[in-house]
Short mmCIF file of C-alpha atoms in Angstrom, two decimals:
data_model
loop_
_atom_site.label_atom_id
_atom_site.label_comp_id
_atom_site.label_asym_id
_atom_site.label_seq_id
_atom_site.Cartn_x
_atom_site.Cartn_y
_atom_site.Cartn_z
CA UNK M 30 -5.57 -7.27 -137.96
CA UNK M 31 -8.04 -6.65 -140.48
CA UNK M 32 -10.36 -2.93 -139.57
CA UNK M 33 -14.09 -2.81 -140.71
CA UNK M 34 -16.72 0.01 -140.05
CA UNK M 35 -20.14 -1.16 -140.07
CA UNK M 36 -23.16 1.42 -140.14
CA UNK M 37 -26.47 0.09 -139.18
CA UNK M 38 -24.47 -2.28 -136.26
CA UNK M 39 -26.79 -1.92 -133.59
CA UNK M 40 -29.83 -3.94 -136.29
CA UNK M 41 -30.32 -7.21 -136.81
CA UNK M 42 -27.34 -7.54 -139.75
CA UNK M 43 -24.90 -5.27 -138.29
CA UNK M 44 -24.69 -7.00 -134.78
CA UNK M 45 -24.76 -10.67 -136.82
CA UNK M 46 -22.17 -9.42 -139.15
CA UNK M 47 -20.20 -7.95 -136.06
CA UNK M 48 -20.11 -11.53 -134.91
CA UNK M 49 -18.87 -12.76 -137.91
CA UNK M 50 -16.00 -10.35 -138.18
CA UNK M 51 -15.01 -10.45 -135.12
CA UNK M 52 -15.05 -14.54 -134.69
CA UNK M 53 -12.35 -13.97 -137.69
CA UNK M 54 -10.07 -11.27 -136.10
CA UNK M 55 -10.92 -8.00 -137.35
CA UNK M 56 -10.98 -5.12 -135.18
CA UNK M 57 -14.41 -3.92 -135.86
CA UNK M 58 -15.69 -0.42 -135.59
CA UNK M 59 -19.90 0.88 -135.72
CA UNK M 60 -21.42 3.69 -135.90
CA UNK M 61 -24.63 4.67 -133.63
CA UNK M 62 -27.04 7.27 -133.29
CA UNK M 63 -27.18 8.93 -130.01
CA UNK M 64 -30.28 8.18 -128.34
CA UNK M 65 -31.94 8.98 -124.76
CA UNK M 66 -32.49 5.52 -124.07
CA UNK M 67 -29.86 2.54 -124.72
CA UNK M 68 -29.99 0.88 -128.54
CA UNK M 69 -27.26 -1.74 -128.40
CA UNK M 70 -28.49 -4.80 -126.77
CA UNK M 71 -28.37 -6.73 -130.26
CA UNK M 72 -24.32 -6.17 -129.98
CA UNK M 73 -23.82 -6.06 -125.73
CA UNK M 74 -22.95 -9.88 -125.65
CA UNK M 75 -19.74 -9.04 -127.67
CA UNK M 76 -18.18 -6.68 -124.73
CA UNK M 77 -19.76 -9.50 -122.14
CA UNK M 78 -18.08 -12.51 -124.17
CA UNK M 79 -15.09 -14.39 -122.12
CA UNK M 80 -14.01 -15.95 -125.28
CA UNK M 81 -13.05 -12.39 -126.87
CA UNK M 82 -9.79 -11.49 -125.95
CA UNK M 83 -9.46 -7.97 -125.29
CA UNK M 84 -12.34 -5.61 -126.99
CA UNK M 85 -12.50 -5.69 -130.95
CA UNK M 86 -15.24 -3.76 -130.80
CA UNK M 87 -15.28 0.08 -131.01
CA UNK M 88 -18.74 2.11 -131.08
CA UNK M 89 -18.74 5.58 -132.43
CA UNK M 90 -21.67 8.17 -132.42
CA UNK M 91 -23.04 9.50 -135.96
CA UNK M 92 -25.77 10.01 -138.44
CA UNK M 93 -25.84 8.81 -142.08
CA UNK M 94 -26.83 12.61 -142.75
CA UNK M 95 -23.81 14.22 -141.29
CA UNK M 96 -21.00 14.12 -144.16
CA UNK M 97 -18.69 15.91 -142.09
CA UNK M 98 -18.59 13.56 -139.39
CA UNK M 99 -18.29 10.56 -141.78
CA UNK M 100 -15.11 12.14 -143.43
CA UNK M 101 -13.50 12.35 -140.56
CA UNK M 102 -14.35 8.81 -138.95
CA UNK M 103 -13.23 6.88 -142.18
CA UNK M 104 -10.21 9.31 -142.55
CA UNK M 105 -9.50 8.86 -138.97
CA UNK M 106 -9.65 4.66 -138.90
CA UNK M 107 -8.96 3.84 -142.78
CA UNK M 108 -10.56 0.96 -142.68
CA UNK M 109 -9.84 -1.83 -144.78
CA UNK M 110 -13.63 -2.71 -145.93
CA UNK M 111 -16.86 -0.91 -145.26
CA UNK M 112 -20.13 -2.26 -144.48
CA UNK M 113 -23.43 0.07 -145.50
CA UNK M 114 -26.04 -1.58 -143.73
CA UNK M 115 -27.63 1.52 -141.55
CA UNK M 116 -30.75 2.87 -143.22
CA UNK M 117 -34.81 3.21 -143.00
CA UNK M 118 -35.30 -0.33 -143.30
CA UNK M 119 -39.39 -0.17 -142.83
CA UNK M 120 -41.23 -0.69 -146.15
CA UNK M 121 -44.54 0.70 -145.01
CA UNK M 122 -43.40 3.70 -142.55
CA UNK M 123 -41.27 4.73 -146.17
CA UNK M 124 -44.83 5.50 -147.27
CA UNK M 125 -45.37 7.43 -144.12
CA UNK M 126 -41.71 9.44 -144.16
CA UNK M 127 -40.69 9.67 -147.72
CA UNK M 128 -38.28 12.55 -147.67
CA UNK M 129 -36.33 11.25 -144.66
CA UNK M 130 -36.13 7.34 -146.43
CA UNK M 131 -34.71 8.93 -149.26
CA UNK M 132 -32.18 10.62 -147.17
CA UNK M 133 -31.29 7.99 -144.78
CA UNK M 134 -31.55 5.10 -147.21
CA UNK M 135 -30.49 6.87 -150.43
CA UNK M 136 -28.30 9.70 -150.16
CA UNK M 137 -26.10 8.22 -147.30
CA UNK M 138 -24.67 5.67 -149.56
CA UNK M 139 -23.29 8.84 -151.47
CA UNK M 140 -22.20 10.48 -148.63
CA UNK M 141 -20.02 7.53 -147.85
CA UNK M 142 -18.75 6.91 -151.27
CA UNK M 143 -17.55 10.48 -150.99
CA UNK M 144 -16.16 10.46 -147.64
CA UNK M 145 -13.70 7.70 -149.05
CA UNK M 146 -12.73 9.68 -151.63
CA UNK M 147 -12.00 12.45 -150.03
CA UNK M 148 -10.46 10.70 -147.16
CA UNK M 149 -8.24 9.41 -150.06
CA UNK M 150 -8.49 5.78 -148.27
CA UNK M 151 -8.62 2.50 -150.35
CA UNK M 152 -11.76 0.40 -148.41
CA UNK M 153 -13.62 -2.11 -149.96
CA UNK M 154 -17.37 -0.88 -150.09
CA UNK M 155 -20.93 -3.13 -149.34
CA UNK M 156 -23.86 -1.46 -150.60
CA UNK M 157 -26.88 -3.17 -148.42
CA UNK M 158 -29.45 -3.40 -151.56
CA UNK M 159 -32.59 -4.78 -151.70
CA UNK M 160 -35.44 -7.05 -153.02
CA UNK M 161 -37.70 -4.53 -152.64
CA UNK M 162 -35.81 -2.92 -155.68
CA UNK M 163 -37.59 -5.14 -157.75
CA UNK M 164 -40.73 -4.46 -156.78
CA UNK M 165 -43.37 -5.06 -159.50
CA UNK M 166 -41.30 -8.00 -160.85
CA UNK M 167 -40.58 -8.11 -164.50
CA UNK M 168 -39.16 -11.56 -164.48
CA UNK M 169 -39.50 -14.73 -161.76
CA UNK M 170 -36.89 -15.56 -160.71
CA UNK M 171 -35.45 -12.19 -159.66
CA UNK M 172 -31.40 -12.03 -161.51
CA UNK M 173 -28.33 -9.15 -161.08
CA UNK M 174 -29.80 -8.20 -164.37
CA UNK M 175 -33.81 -8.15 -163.62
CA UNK M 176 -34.83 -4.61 -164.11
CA UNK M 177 -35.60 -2.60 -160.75
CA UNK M 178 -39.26 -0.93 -160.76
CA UNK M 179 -39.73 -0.21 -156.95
CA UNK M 180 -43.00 0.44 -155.61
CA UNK M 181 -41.82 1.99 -152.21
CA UNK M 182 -40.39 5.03 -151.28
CA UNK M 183 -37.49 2.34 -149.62
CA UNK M 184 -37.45 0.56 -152.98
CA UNK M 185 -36.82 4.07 -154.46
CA UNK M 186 -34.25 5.12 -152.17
CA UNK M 187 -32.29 1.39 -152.51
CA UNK M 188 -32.27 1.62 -156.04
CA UNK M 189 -30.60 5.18 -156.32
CA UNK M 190 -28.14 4.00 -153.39
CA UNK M 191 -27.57 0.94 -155.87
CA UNK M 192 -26.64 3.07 -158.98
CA UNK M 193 -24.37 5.54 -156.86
CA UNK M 194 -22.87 2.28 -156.13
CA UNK M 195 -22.07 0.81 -159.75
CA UNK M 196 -21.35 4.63 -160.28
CA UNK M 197 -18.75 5.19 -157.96
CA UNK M 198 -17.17 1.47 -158.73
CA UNK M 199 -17.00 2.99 -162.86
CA UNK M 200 -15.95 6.31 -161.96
CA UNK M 201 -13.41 5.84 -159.39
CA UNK M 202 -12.03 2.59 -159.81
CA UNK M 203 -13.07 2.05 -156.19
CA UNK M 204 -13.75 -1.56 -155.12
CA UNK M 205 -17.41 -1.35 -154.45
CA UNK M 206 -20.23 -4.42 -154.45
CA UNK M 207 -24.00 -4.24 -154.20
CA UNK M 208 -25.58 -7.27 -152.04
CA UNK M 209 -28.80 -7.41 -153.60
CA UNK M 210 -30.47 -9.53 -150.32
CA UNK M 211 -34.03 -11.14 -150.71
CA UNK M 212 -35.78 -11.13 -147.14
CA UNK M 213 -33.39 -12.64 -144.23
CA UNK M 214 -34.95 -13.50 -140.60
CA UNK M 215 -33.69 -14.31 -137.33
CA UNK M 216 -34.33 -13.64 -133.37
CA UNK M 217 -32.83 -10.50 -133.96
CA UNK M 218 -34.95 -9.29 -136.57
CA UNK M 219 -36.85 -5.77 -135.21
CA UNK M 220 -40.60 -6.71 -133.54
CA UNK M 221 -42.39 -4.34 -136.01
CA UNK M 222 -41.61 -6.50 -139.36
CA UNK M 223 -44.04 -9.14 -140.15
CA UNK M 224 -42.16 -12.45 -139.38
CA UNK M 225 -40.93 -11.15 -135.92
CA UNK M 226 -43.98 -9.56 -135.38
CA UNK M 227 -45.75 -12.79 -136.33
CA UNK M 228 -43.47 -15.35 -133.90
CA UNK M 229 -43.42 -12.81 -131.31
CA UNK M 230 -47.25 -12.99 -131.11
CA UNK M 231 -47.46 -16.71 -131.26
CA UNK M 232 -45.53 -16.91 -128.08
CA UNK M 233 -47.18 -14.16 -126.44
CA UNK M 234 -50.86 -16.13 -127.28
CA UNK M 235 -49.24 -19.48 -126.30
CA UNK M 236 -48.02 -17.99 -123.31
CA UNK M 237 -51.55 -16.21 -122.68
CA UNK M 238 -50.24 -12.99 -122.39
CA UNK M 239 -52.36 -11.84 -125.79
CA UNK M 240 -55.52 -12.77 -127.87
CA UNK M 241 -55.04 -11.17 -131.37
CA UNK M 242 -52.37 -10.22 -134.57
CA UNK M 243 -53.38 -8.33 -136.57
CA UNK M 244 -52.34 -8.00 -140.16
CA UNK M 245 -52.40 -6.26 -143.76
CA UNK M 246 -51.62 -8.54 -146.80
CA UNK M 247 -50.83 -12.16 -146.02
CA UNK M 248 -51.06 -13.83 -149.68
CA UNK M 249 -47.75 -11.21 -150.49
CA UNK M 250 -44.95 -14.32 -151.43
CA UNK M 251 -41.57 -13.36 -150.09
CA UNK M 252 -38.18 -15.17 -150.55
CA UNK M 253 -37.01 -15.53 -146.65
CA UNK M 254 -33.82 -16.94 -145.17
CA UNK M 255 -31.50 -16.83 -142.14
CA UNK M 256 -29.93 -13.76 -141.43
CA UNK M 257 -26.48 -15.23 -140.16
CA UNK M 258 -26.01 -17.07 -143.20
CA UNK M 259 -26.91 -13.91 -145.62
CA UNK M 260 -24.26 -11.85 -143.59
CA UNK M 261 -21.66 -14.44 -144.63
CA UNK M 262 -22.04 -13.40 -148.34
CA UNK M 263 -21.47 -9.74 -147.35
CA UNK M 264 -17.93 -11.09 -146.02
CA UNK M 265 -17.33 -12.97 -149.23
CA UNK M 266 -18.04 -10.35 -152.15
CA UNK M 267 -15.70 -7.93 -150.01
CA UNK M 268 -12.95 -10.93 -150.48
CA UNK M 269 -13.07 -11.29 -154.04
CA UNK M 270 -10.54 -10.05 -156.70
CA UNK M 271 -13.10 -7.91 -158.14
CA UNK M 272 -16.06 -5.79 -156.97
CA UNK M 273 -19.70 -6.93 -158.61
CA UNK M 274 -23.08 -7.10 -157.52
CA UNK M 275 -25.46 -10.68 -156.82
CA UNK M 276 -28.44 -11.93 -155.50
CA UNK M 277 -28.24 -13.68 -152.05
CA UNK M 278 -31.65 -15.54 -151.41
CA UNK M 279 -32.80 -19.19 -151.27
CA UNK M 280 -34.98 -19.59 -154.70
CA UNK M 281 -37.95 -20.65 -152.59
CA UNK M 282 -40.96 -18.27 -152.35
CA UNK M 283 -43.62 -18.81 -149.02
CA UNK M 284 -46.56 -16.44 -148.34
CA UNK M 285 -47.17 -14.66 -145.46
CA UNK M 286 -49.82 -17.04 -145.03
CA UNK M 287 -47.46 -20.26 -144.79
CA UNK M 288 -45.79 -18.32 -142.55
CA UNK M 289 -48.61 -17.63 -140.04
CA UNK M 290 -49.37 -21.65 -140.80
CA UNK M 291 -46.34 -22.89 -139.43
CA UNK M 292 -46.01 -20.84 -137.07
CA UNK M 293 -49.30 -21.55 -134.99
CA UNK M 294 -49.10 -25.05 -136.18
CA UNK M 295 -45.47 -25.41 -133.85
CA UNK M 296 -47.55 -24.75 -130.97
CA UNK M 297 -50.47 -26.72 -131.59
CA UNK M 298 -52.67 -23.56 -132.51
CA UNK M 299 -54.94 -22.98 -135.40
CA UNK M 300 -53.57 -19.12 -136.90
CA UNK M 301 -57.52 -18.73 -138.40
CA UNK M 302 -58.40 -18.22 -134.59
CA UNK M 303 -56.33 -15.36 -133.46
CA UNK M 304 -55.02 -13.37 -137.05
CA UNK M 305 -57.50 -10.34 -137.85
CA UNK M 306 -56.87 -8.29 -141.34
CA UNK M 307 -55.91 -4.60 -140.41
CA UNK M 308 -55.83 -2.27 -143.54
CA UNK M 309 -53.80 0.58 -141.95
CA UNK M 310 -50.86 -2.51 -142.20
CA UNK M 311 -51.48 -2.44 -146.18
CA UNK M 312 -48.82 -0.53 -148.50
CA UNK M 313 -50.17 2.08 -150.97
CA UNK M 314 -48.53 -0.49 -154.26
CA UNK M 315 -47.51 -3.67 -153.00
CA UNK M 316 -45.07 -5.95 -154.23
CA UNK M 317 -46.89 -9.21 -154.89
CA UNK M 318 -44.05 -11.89 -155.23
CA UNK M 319 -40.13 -11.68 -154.93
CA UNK M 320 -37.90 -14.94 -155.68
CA UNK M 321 -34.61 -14.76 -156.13
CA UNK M 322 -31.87 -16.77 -158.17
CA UNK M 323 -28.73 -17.04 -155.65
CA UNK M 324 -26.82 -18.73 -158.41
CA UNK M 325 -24.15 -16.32 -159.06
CA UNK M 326 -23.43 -16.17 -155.44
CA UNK M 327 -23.15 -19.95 -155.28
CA UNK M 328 -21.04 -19.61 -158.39
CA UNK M 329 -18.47 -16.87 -157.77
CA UNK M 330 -18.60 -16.82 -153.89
CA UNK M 331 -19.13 -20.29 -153.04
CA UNK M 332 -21.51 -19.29 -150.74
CA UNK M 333 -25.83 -21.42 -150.17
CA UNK M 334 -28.19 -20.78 -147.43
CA UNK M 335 -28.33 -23.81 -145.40
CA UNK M 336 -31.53 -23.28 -143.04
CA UNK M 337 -35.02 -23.95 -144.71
CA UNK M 338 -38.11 -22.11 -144.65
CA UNK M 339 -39.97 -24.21 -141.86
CA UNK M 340 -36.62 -24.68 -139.77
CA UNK M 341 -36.25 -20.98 -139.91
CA UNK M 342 -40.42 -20.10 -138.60
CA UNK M 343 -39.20 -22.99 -135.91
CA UNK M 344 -36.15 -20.60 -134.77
CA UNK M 345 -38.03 -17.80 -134.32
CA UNK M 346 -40.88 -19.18 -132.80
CA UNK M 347 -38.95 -21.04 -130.34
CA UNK M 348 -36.34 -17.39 -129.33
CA UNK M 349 -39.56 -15.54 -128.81
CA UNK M 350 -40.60 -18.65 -126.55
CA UNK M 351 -37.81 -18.45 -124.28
CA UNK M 352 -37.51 -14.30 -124.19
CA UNK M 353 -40.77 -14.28 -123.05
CA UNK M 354 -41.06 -16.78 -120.25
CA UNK M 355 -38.07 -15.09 -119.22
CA UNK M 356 -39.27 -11.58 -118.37
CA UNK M 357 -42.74 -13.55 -117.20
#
């Protein structure tokens, strides 16, 4: 049985890539910060599920700024592959809690590079990198060998976790792949980024249990897909012969705009109505377009996304729908 460690397990990627691990046998381990209040409900189904026989799933407390702690966990389970998706995932708070993004986003990814050195174990490594690394775009489409120019304290802190990535992979002959991943959606995704935060207030003014949204930039043109799908590719550069680095996104670039349009539009409502502009929800330097070229990943991992950009609004839409009736 295959062992994986997975930081960040209790967000939206963590608990789909839990899934996916654990659909395929491997004993899978996270790590979570303790909190007052309870944090896993995106990963509680997997100790409720009938179909799981006997618990593959192990939860151990931690912080990505305690380097003592992670030395002894990955020393303690030697895991067989490593998945660094825990961090300060918030563009716009970044602005608002530099220091701490660079930290949690940045430095942890060297923390756990070390930790597997000096645990002397052999994992295979997934850096969680980002489209935000790109930033103020200096080529459309986006490549593995656009240049980064972030324009966020996140984009800053992804692109140093990037390098110490490639760094470690050159220095140590350690098996170690960046995921560079454009924007990926889902029910899951957390209520305080835009497309969840969009869908979730669609049902809630459908539902009549609100009147506004209110937003900061909606011409910015993203690159979204399905999170499930985008956690597959993790999976695959981690079975490869050789560590490298790609781009997993669609190739199709929406606005935040389309977004809102298809949204409203699945429930027979006009967006213009109900969205409001809100400049505390603008970023200090924004980035104005990401698109991404995911053919290196269809290349060398075999790997597409399969769900389109209006399917995907319909998904989310549709979850928020039925969570919400549900506690009505």
């Amino acid at each position: 049985m295959k062992k994986a460690l997975i930081t960040g397990i209790t967000g939206q990627d963590g608990s789909y890539l839990a899934d996916l691990l654990i659909s395929k046998g491997y004993e899978v381990h996270g790590i979570i910060r303790r909190a007052s209040t309870f944090n896993t409900s995106r990963i509680d189904h997997l100790y409720q599920d009938p179909h799981v026989n006997g618990v593959k799933l192990f939860l151990h407390y931690g912080d990505l700024a305690d380097s003592v702690q992670l030395v002894k966990l990955i020393y303690n389970l030697k895991p067989d592959e490593i998945y660094h998706l825990g961090a300060q995932s918030h563009v716009r708070v970044s602005f608002d809690i530099p220091e701490y993004t660079a930290d949690v986003t940045g430095v942890a990814s060297i923390r756990i590079l070390e930790a597997m050195r000096e645990a002397g174990v052999n994992s295979r490594f997934y850096q969680a990198s980002s489209s935000e690394m790109y930033g103020k775009v200096q080529a459309v489409p986006q490549t593995e060998t656009t240049p980064f120019w972030p324009r966020s304290p996140y984009g800053v802190a992804k692109v140093f976790a990037y390098w110490a990535t490639v760094n470690y992979r050159e220095s140590y002959n350690m098996f170690a792949t960046n995921g560079i991943l454009f924007n990926h959606e889902s029910p899951r995704r957390g209520e305080t980024f835009v497309t969840r935060k969009i869908s979730r207030a669609v049902a809630a003014i459908k539902l009549g249990l609100q009147k506004e949204l209110f937003l900061g930039n909606i011409d910015a043109k993203r690159d979204w897909g399905f999170a499930p799908e985008y956690v597959e590719a993790m999976w695959l550069m981690l079975q490869q012969d050789q560590p490298d680095d790609y781009v997993v996104a669609t190739g199709e670039t929406h606005t935040v705009r389309e977004f809102l349009e298809h949204a409203f539009s699945h429930v027979d409502l006009d967006w213009k109505e109900f969205v409001k502009h809100d400049e505390r929800y603008e970023r200090p330097a924004e980035v104005d377009l990401l698109v991404g070229d995911p053919a290196k990943a269809k290349r060398q991992l075999g790997w597409e996304p399969k769900v389109k950009f209006a399917e995907l609004v319909k998904i989310m839409v549709d979850a928020d729908l039925e969570l919400l009736k549900k506690r009505a």
